[in-house]
Coordinates of C-alpha atoms and ligand atoms in Angstrom, one line a residue:
M861 CA -4.6 61.9 -84.3
G862 CA -5.2 63.4 -80.8
L863 CA -2.0 64.1 -78.9
W864 CA -3.1 65.3 -75.6
P865 CA -3.6 62.0 -73.8
F866 CA 0.2 61.6 -74.2
V867 CA 1.2 64.5 -72.0
L868 CA 4.0 63.4 -69.6
K869 CA 5.3 65.0 -66.3
R870 CA 8.9 65.3 -65.2
S871 CA 10.7 67.2 -62.4
V872 CA 14.0 68.9 -62.9
V873 CA 15.9 70.0 -59.8
T874 CA 18.9 72.4 -60.0
T875 CA 20.7 73.5 -56.9
D876 CA 23.9 75.4 -55.9
V877 CA 25.4 77.3 -53.1
V878 CA 25.8 81.1 -53.5
H879 CA 28.5 82.8 -51.4
A880 CA 26.7 86.1 -51.0
P881 CA 24.7 87.8 -48.2
F882 CA 21.2 86.3 -47.8
E883 CA 19.4 89.6 -48.4
R884 CA 21.3 90.1 -51.7
V885 CA 20.3 86.6 -52.9
Q886 CA 16.7 87.1 -51.8
E887 CA 16.6 90.5 -53.6
V888 CA 17.6 89.0 -57.0
L889 CA 15.3 85.9 -56.5
R890 CA 12.3 88.2 -55.8
D891 CA 13.1 90.4 -58.9
P892 CA 11.5 88.6 -61.9
P893 CA 13.3 90.6 -64.6
A894 CA 16.7 90.0 -62.9
L895 CA 16.0 86.3 -62.8
I896 CA 14.5 86.1 -66.3
T897 CA 17.5 87.8 -67.9
L898 CA 19.9 85.4 -66.3
N899 CA 18.5 82.6 -68.4
P900 CA 21.0 82.2 -71.3
L901 CA 18.2 81.5 -73.8
V902 CA 16.2 84.7 -73.1
V903 CA 16.4 87.4 -75.7
G904 CA 13.5 89.5 -74.6
Y905 CA 10.7 90.0 -72.1
E906 CA 7.8 92.4 -71.4
L907 CA 5.0 92.6 -68.9
Q908 CA 1.8 91.2 -70.4
P909 CA -0.5 94.2 -70.9
G910 CA -3.1 94.6 -68.1
T911 CA -1.1 92.6 -65.6
D912 CA 1.7 93.3 -63.1
D913 CA 2.8 89.7 -62.5
T914 CA 2.8 88.0 -65.9
Y915 CA 5.7 88.3 -68.3
I916 CA 5.8 87.4 -72.0
I917 CA 9.3 85.9 -72.5
T918 CA 11.1 85.3 -75.8
D919 CA 13.8 82.5 -75.9
K920 CA 16.2 81.9 -78.7
L921 CA 17.6 78.3 -78.8
R922 CA 20.3 77.2 -81.1
V923 CA 19.9 73.6 -81.9
L924 CA 22.6 72.2 -84.2
G925 CA 23.3 75.7 -85.2
I926 CA 19.7 76.3 -86.2
P927 CA 18.1 79.3 -84.5
F928 CA 14.7 78.7 -83.0
T929 CA 12.5 81.3 -81.3
S930 CA 9.8 80.5 -78.8
K931 CA 7.5 82.8 -76.8
Y932 CA 5.8 81.8 -73.6
T933 CA 4.2 83.5 -70.5
A934 CA 5.4 83.3 -66.9
Q935 CA 3.1 84.3 -64.1
V936 CA 5.2 85.1 -61.0
T937 CA 4.2 84.8 -57.3
K938 CA 6.7 86.2 -54.8
G939 CA 6.9 84.9 -51.2
D940 CA 9.4 85.5 -48.3
E941 CA 11.4 82.4 -49.1
I942 CA 9.9 81.2 -52.3
T943 CA 9.3 82.6 -55.8
T944 CA 7.1 80.6 -58.2
F945 CA 7.0 81.0 -62.0
I946 CA 4.0 79.4 -63.7
V947 CA 5.1 79.0 -67.3
K948 CA 2.7 78.3 -70.2
A949 CA 4.4 77.6 -73.5
G950 CA 1.5 76.4 -75.6
A951 CA 1.0 73.1 -77.4
G952 CA 0.5 71.2 -74.1
T953 CA 3.8 72.4 -72.6
S954 CA 3.9 74.1 -69.2
S955 CA 5.9 74.1 -66.0
T956 CA 5.8 75.4 -62.5
N957 CA 9.3 76.5 -61.4
I958 CA 9.7 77.0 -57.7
W959 CA 12.8 78.9 -56.4
K960 CA 13.8 78.5 -52.7
W961 CA 16.8 79.9 -50.9
V962 CA 18.0 79.1 -47.4
V963 CA 21.2 79.8 -45.4
Q964 CA 23.4 76.7 -45.3
A965 CA 23.4 74.9 -41.9
N966 CA 27.1 75.7 -41.5
G967 CA 26.4 79.4 -42.3
D968 CA 28.7 79.2 -45.4
G969 CA 26.6 80.6 -48.2
V970 CA 23.0 80.4 -49.3
E971 CA 21.7 77.2 -50.9
V972 CA 19.5 78.1 -53.9
T973 CA 17.2 75.4 -55.3
E974 CA 14.9 75.5 -58.3
E975 CA 12.4 72.7 -58.9
A976 CA 10.8 72.8 -62.4
K977 CA 7.7 70.6 -62.6
V978 CA 7.3 70.1 -66.3
E979 CA 4.4 68.9 -68.4
A980 CA 4.9 68.3 -72.2
P981 CA 3.6 66.0 -74.9
F982 CA 5.5 62.7 -75.1
L983 CA 7.0 63.8 -78.4
T984 CA 8.8 66.8 -77.0
I985 CA 9.3 66.0 -73.3
L986 CA 12.9 64.8 -73.7
F987 CA 13.8 67.9 -75.6
V988 CA 12.1 70.2 -73.1
V989 CA 13.6 68.5 -70.1
S990 CA 17.1 68.4 -71.5
T991 CA 16.9 72.0 -72.4
I992 CA 15.7 73.0 -68.9
K993 CA 18.5 70.9 -67.3
R994 CA 21.2 72.5 -69.4
T995 CA 20.1 76.1 -69.3
H996 CA 18.9 76.3 -65.7
K997 CA 22.2 75.0 -64.6
I998 CA 23.8 77.9 -66.5
L999 CA 21.2 80.3 -65.1
L1000 CA 22.3 79.3 -61.6
Q1001 CA 25.9 79.7 -62.5
Q1002 CA 25.1 83.2 -63.8
L1003 CA 23.3 84.0 -60.6
K1004 CA 26.4 82.9 -58.6
S1005 CA 28.7 84.9 -60.9
K1006 CA 26.5 88.0 -60.5
L1007 CA 26.2 87.7 -56.8
E1008 CA 29.8 86.6 -56.1
G1009 CA 31.0 89.4 -58.4
K1010 CA 32.6 87.1 -61.2
E1011 CA 32.4 87.6 -64.9
E1012 CA 29.3 86.2 -66.7
S1013 CA 31.1 85.2 -69.9
Q1014 CA 32.3 82.0 -68.5
A1015 CA 28.7 80.7 -68.1
K1016 CA 27.8 81.9 -71.6
G1017 CA 30.7 79.9 -72.9
D1018 CA 29.3 76.8 -71.3
E1019 CA 26.1 77.3 -73.2
A1020 CA 27.9 77.5 -76.5
Q1021 CA 29.9 74.4 -75.6
A1022 CA 26.7 72.5 -74.7
T1023 CA 25.2 73.0 -78.1
P1024 CA 25.5 69.6 -79.9
K1025 CA 27.6 69.7 -83.0
R1026 CA 26.2 66.7 -84.8
K1027 CA 22.6 65.5 -85.2
K1028 CA 21.6 62.2 -83.7
E1029 CA 21.2 59.2 -86.0
L1030 CA 17.5 58.9 -86.8
Y1031 CA 17.5 55.2 -87.8
D1032 CA 18.2 51.8 -86.2
M1033 CA 17.0 48.3 -87.1
S1034 CA 13.4 48.6 -85.9
H1035 CA 12.2 48.9 -89.5
L1036 CA 12.7 45.1 -89.8
E1037 CA 9.3 44.8 -88.0
L1038 CA 7.7 46.7 -91.0
N1039 CA 9.1 44.1 -93.4
K1040 CA 7.4 41.2 -91.7
L1041 CA 4.5 39.8 -93.8
P1042 CA 1.2 38.5 -92.4
G1043 CA 1.8 34.8 -91.7
D1044 CA 5.6 35.1 -91.4
D1045 CA 7.1 33.2 -88.5
P1046 CA 7.6 35.8 -85.8
N1047 CA 10.9 34.2 -84.8
T1048 CA 12.6 34.4 -88.2
A1049 CA 14.0 37.5 -89.9
P1050 CA 11.9 39.1 -92.6
K1051 CA 13.0 38.4 -96.2
S1052 CA 13.3 42.1 -97.0
E1053 CA 14.8 45.0 -95.0
W1054 CA 13.5 48.0 -96.8
L1055 CA 13.4 51.4 -95.1
N1056 CA 11.6 53.8 -97.4
M1057 CA 8.0 55.2 -97.4
G1058 CA 6.9 53.2 -100.4
Y1059 CA 4.9 53.8 -103.5
W1060 CA 1.4 52.5 -102.6
K1061 CA -0.4 52.9 -105.9
S1062 CA -1.4 49.3 -106.4
T1063 CA -0.4 47.5 -103.2
S1064 CA -0.9 47.5 -99.4
S1065 CA 2.2 45.4 -98.7
F1066 CA 5.2 47.3 -97.3
P1067 CA 8.0 45.4 -99.1
E1068 CA 6.1 45.6 -102.4
A1069 CA 5.5 49.4 -101.9
C1070 CA 9.2 49.9 -101.2
T1071 CA 10.2 47.8 -104.2
N1072 CA 7.8 49.9 -106.3
L1073 CA 9.4 53.1 -105.1
C1074 CA 12.8 51.8 -105.9
D1075 CA 11.5 50.8 -109.4
E1076 CA 10.3 54.3 -110.0
V1077 CA 13.8 55.6 -109.2
L1078 CA 15.5 53.0 -111.3
H1079 CA 13.2 53.8 -114.2
A1080 CA 13.9 57.5 -113.9
A1081 CA 17.7 56.7 -113.9
R1082 CA 17.5 54.6 -117.1
I1083 CA 20.2 52.1 -116.0
T1084 CA 21.9 50.1 -118.7
S1085 CA 24.5 47.2 -118.6
T1086 CA 27.3 49.6 -119.3
D1087 CA 26.6 51.9 -116.4
R1088 CA 28.6 52.5 -113.3
V1089 CA 26.0 53.1 -110.6
L1090 CA 26.3 54.8 -107.2
D1091 CA 23.4 54.2 -104.7
V1092 CA 23.6 56.6 -101.7
G1093 CA 21.8 56.1 -98.4
H1094 CA 21.0 52.4 -99.2
A1095 CA 20.6 51.3 -95.6
C1096 CA 20.5 47.5 -95.4
G1097 CA 21.0 47.2 -99.1
D1098 CA 17.6 46.2 -100.6
S1099 CA 18.0 48.6 -103.5
L1100 CA 21.4 47.1 -104.3
L1101 CA 19.9 43.5 -104.1
H1102 CA 17.1 44.6 -106.3
I1103 CA 19.5 46.0 -108.9
I1104 CA 21.5 42.8 -108.8
S1105 CA 18.6 40.4 -109.1
Q1106 CA 15.8 42.3 -110.9
L1107 CA 16.9 44.8 -113.4
P1108 CA 15.4 43.9 -116.8
S1109 CA 18.2 45.8 -118.6
G1110 CA 20.8 43.5 -117.1
L1111 CA 23.5 44.2 -114.5
P1112 CA 25.4 47.4 -114.5
L1113 CA 29.1 47.4 -114.9
S1114 CA 29.8 48.5 -111.4
L1115 CA 27.8 49.2 -108.3
T1116 CA 29.0 51.5 -105.5
G1117 CA 27.1 52.2 -102.3
I1118 CA 27.5 54.5 -99.3
T1119 CA 25.4 54.7 -96.3
S1120 CA 25.8 56.3 -92.9
L1121 CA 24.8 53.8 -90.2
P1122 CA 27.3 51.1 -89.3
A1123 CA 24.6 48.4 -88.6
H1124 CA 23.0 49.1 -91.9
Y1125 CA 26.3 49.0 -93.7
E1126 CA 27.3 45.6 -92.2
K1127 CA 23.9 44.2 -93.1
A1128 CA 24.2 45.4 -96.7
R1129 CA 27.7 44.1 -97.1
T1130 CA 26.8 40.6 -95.9
R1131 CA 23.5 40.4 -97.9
V1132 CA 25.2 41.7 -101.1
E1133 CA 28.1 39.2 -100.7
N1134 CA 25.6 36.4 -100.3
A1135 CA 23.4 37.5 -103.3
T1136 CA 26.4 37.9 -105.7
R1137 CA 27.6 34.4 -104.7
V1138 CA 24.2 32.7 -105.0
E1139 CA 22.4 34.7 -107.7
L1140 CA 25.3 35.5 -109.9
D1141 CA 27.0 32.2 -109.8
G1142 CA 28.7 31.8 -113.1
A1143 CA 27.3 35.1 -114.4
R1144 CA 29.2 38.2 -115.1
Q1145 CA 29.9 39.8 -111.7
P1146 CA 29.6 43.6 -111.5
E1147 CA 32.3 45.3 -109.5
I1148 CA 30.8 46.1 -106.1
R1149 CA 32.2 48.6 -103.6
L1150 CA 30.3 49.5 -100.4
H1151 CA 31.4 52.4 -98.2
L1152 CA 30.3 53.3 -94.7
G1153 CA 30.0 57.1 -94.1
D1154 CA 28.5 60.4 -95.0
V1155 CA 27.8 60.7 -98.7
I1156 CA 29.0 64.3 -98.6
Y1157 CA 32.8 64.5 -99.2
R1158 CA 34.6 66.7 -96.7
P1159 CA 38.4 67.2 -96.3
S1160 CA 38.3 64.8 -93.4
S1161 CA 36.6 62.0 -95.5
P1162 CA 38.6 58.8 -96.3
P1163 CA 40.7 59.0 -99.5
N1164 CA 38.5 56.3 -101.2
H1165 CA 35.3 58.3 -100.7
P1166 CA 33.0 58.0 -103.8
F1167 CA 33.0 61.9 -104.1
K1168 CA 36.7 62.4 -103.5
P1169 CA 38.0 65.3 -105.6
L1170 CA 39.0 64.3 -109.1
G1171 CA 42.4 65.0 -110.7
E1172 CA 42.6 66.6 -114.1
T1173 CA 43.0 63.3 -115.9
D1174 CA 40.7 61.2 -113.6
P1175 CA 37.7 59.8 -115.4
F1176 CA 34.2 60.6 -114.1
P1177 CA 33.5 57.6 -111.9
F1178 CA 29.7 57.3 -112.3
D1179 CA 27.0 57.2 -115.0
K1180 CA 24.0 57.0 -112.7
I1181 CA 23.5 58.2 -109.1
L1182 CA 20.5 57.0 -107.1
A1183 CA 19.1 58.5 -103.8
L1184 CA 16.1 56.5 -102.6
D1185 CA 14.3 58.4 -99.9
C1186 CA 17.4 59.9 -98.2
A1187 CA 18.7 63.1 -99.8
Y1188 CA 16.5 65.3 -97.6
H1189 CA 18.8 64.2 -94.7
F1190 CA 22.1 65.3 -96.3
E1191 CA 24.0 68.3 -95.1
T1192 CA 23.2 69.7 -97.4
R1193 CA 21.3 68.4 -100.4
K1194 CA 22.5 71.2 -102.6
V1195 CA 26.1 70.2 -101.8
F1196 CA 25.1 66.6 -102.7
F1197 CA 23.7 67.8 -106.1
E1198 CA 27.0 69.7 -106.7
Q1199 CA 29.2 66.7 -105.8
A1200 CA 27.0 64.3 -107.8
F1201 CA 27.2 66.6 -110.8
G1202 CA 31.0 66.8 -110.5
H1203 CA 31.3 62.9 -110.5
L1204 CA 28.8 62.0 -113.2
S1205 CA 30.0 61.4 -116.7
P1206 CA 28.5 63.7 -119.4
G1207 CA 25.0 62.3 -120.2
G1208 CA 24.9 60.7 -116.7
R1209 CA 21.7 60.8 -114.7
I1210 CA 20.7 61.4 -111.1
A1211 CA 17.4 60.0 -109.8
L1212 CA 15.9 60.6 -106.4
A1213 CA 12.8 59.8 -104.3
D1214 CA 12.8 62.8 -102.0
I1215 CA 10.8 65.3 -99.9
C1216 CA 10.1 68.9 -100.6
L1217 CA 8.9 71.0 -97.7
P1218 CA 8.3 74.7 -97.4
A1219 CA 10.7 76.3 -94.9
T1220 CA 8.1 78.3 -93.1
S1221 CA 5.4 76.8 -90.9
G1222 CA 2.7 78.1 -88.6
S1223 CA 2.8 74.9 -86.6
F1224 CA 4.6 75.1 -83.2
L1225 CA 5.1 71.3 -83.1
R1226 CA 6.6 71.2 -86.5
R1227 CA 9.0 74.0 -85.5
M1228 CA 9.9 72.0 -82.4
I1229 CA 10.7 68.9 -84.5
D1230 CA 12.5 71.1 -87.1
A1231 CA 14.7 72.6 -84.3
T1232 CA 16.0 69.1 -83.4
G1233 CA 17.4 68.9 -86.9
A1234 CA 16.6 65.1 -86.8
L1235 CA 14.6 65.0 -90.0
M1236 CA 16.3 67.5 -92.3
P1237 CA 18.6 70.6 -92.1
R1238 CA 16.8 73.9 -92.7
E1239 CA 18.7 74.4 -95.9
N1240 CA 16.9 71.3 -97.4
M1241 CA 13.5 72.8 -96.8
V1242 CA 12.6 73.9 -100.3
T1243 CA 9.5 73.9 -102.5
I1244 CA 9.2 71.8 -105.7
D1245 CA 10.1 74.9 -107.8
E1246 CA 13.1 75.7 -105.6
Y1247 CA 14.2 72.1 -105.9
E1248 CA 14.1 72.2 -109.7
T1249 CA 15.9 75.5 -109.7
Q1250 CA 18.7 74.1 -107.5
L1251 CA 19.2 71.2 -109.9
R1252 CA 19.4 73.5 -112.9
R1253 CA 21.7 76.0 -111.2
V1254 CA 24.2 73.2 -110.5
G1255 CA 24.2 72.5 -114.2
F1256 CA 21.7 69.7 -114.7
E1257 CA 19.3 69.7 -117.6
D1258 CA 16.2 67.6 -118.5
V1259 CA 15.1 68.2 -114.9
S1260 CA 11.9 66.5 -113.9
V1261 CA 10.4 66.7 -110.4
R1262 CA 7.1 64.8 -110.2
D1263 CA 4.8 65.1 -107.2
I1264 CA 3.8 61.6 -106.1
T1265 CA 2.6 62.6 -102.6
D1266 CA -0.8 61.0 -103.0
D1267 CA 0.7 57.6 -103.8
V1268 CA 3.2 57.8 -100.8
F1269 CA 2.0 59.4 -97.6
P1270 CA -1.6 58.1 -97.4
G1271 CA -0.6 54.5 -98.1
F1272 CA 2.4 54.7 -95.7
R1273 CA 0.4 56.2 -92.9
A1274 CA -2.5 53.7 -93.3
F1275 CA 0.1 50.9 -93.2
L1276 CA 1.8 52.3 -90.0
R1277 CA -1.6 52.5 -88.3
T1278 CA -1.8 48.7 -88.6
K1279 CA 1.6 48.2 -87.0
G1280 CA 0.8 48.9 -83.4
W1281 CA 1.3 51.9 -81.0
R1282 CA 5.1 52.0 -81.5
W1283 CA 4.6 53.3 -85.0
L1284 CA 1.9 55.8 -84.3
L1285 CA 4.5 58.5 -83.5
T1286 CA 6.1 58.1 -86.9
E1287 CA 2.6 58.1 -88.5
W1288 CA 1.7 61.3 -86.6
V1289 CA 5.0 63.0 -87.7
V1290 CA 4.4 62.1 -91.3
G1291 CA 0.9 63.5 -91.0
L1292 CA 2.1 66.7 -89.4
Y1293 CA 4.6 67.3 -92.2
A1294 CA 2.0 66.4 -94.8
A1295 CA -0.4 68.9 -93.3
D1296 CA 2.3 71.5 -93.4
G1297 CA 2.8 71.2 -97.1
A1298 CA 5.4 68.4 -97.4
R1299 CA 5.4 66.8 -100.9
F1300 CA 7.0 63.5 -101.8
V1301 CA 8.7 63.8 -105.2
L1302 CA 10.3 61.7 -107.8
A1303 CA 13.2 63.7 -109.3
S1304 CA 15.6 63.1 -112.1
A1305 CA 18.0 65.2 -114.1
E1306 CA 20.8 64.7 -116.7
K1307 CA 24.4 66.1 -116.9
P1308 CA 24.7 67.8 -120.3
R1309 CA 26.6 65.6 -122.9
F1310 CA 28.5 68.6 -124.2
Q1311 CA 29.7 71.4 -122.0
Ligands
SAM2415 C1 14.7 56.4 -95.2 S1 16.2 55.5 -95.2 C2 16.2 54.9 -96.9 C3 17.0 53.6 -97.0 C4 17.0 52.9 -98.4 N1 17.3 53.8 -99.5 C5 15.7 52.2 -98.6 O1 15.0 52.6 -99.5 O2 15.4 51.3 -97.9 C6 17.5 56.8 -95.3 C7 18.9 56.2 -95.2 O3 19.8 57.2 -95.6 C8 20.9 57.1 -94.7 N2 21.6 58.4 -94.6 C9 21.1 59.5 -94.0 N3 22.0 60.5 -94.1 C10 23.1 60.0 -94.8 C11 24.3 60.6 -95.2 N4 24.6 61.9 -95.0 N5 25.1 59.8 -95.9 C12 24.8 58.5 -96.2 N6 23.7 58.0 -95.8 C13 22.8 58.7 -95.1 C14 20.3 56.6 -93.4 O4 21.3 56.0 -92.5 C15 19.3 55.7 -93.9 O5 19.9 54.4 -94.0

């Protein structure tokens, strides 16, 4: 899909008053290397061979702790009261940064202003603009510190503080739109609320494809009526409802869920309560416990977390653990494997629909998306072979990782293309990752019966 019609323009203005002589301020603002190295992201620069006004600059960003290197060129034009940087960063991203300096009307200091006129694809414009806003403010603070004779470390500290600690939640409730069937009343809620990429082998209906993917995971888990099941990342609870109403092998003994988004958790709780009241009226009720939160147990987790550390005499709480299209988000998936292993009974099984992705990429845009950490932490970017090895190293056996990419991505993308422009970005991102070697897999493994 062509991206370039979607280039957007924004302007970022940064200004401050520097209390230093005008000539001194002008000297630095007309000295490109001095200005370039005040940018807190810059780790290197050099003159482009054959030019005396164009610099190749290397930035190192840390987004969510993940280092990300980017190279771009800046052509500099120096005037008496203005310095202009024409920046070209590739992949449709460019900016014209105009620096101006003027003595304040009251004579108290020199007002320095930078206007960055930015152009970037709609996909990355927010990231580019927020990075420029944050770092150019620091650049100006560094300029002030340098010219006013203060320490630079204070401004560097601000950059470290500005680095976000937690990734943004990727999901909301917009997936309900995908669950609407042709002919459904547009004013009523859809019957299902699935939020996975689906298994499209024999269907073009989203709810059916999602149910089919869930069935693949349930089949790989081999659930029986004596099992205690944990379903992680269940979103609005369709997999839980499916287990309650559809399992041919009968209901499990207990069903525990944990999911990270409050709106999803509330939905799942209400829907599961209704389903157990209506569908299981008079029948044996499995014990159901739903939790809101991160599936990974940390010392700050609540004491009833499903993966809370077990005492010497505590029984293993689960026989089957399911992760339907979510484990690639976990920080990290390897820790999830370890905690799952530690809480499964001997002979217990883990089953996942998941994504394998080589860590390296030649694609600038993929690296931009990777750097946001929105899709998956870098540690989770592993090949199918590495995925299998991780499961074995944790102690699992009977490891199976089946590549089902051809029955997932093409069908999901074709479906998204029918859902209007709002879904084209998702469709494009899935296509970008697929082209970069992403594989959709169905994985399962067993904890040894005898250890
Ligand atoms: C692609 S959706 C899949 C939802 C559901 N399994 C389904 O098939 O409809 C991924 C879900 O995992 C949840 N999730 C992501 N990271 C999580 C974490 N660390 N702990 C618990 N849930 C998480 C998200 O909030 C989201 O609901």
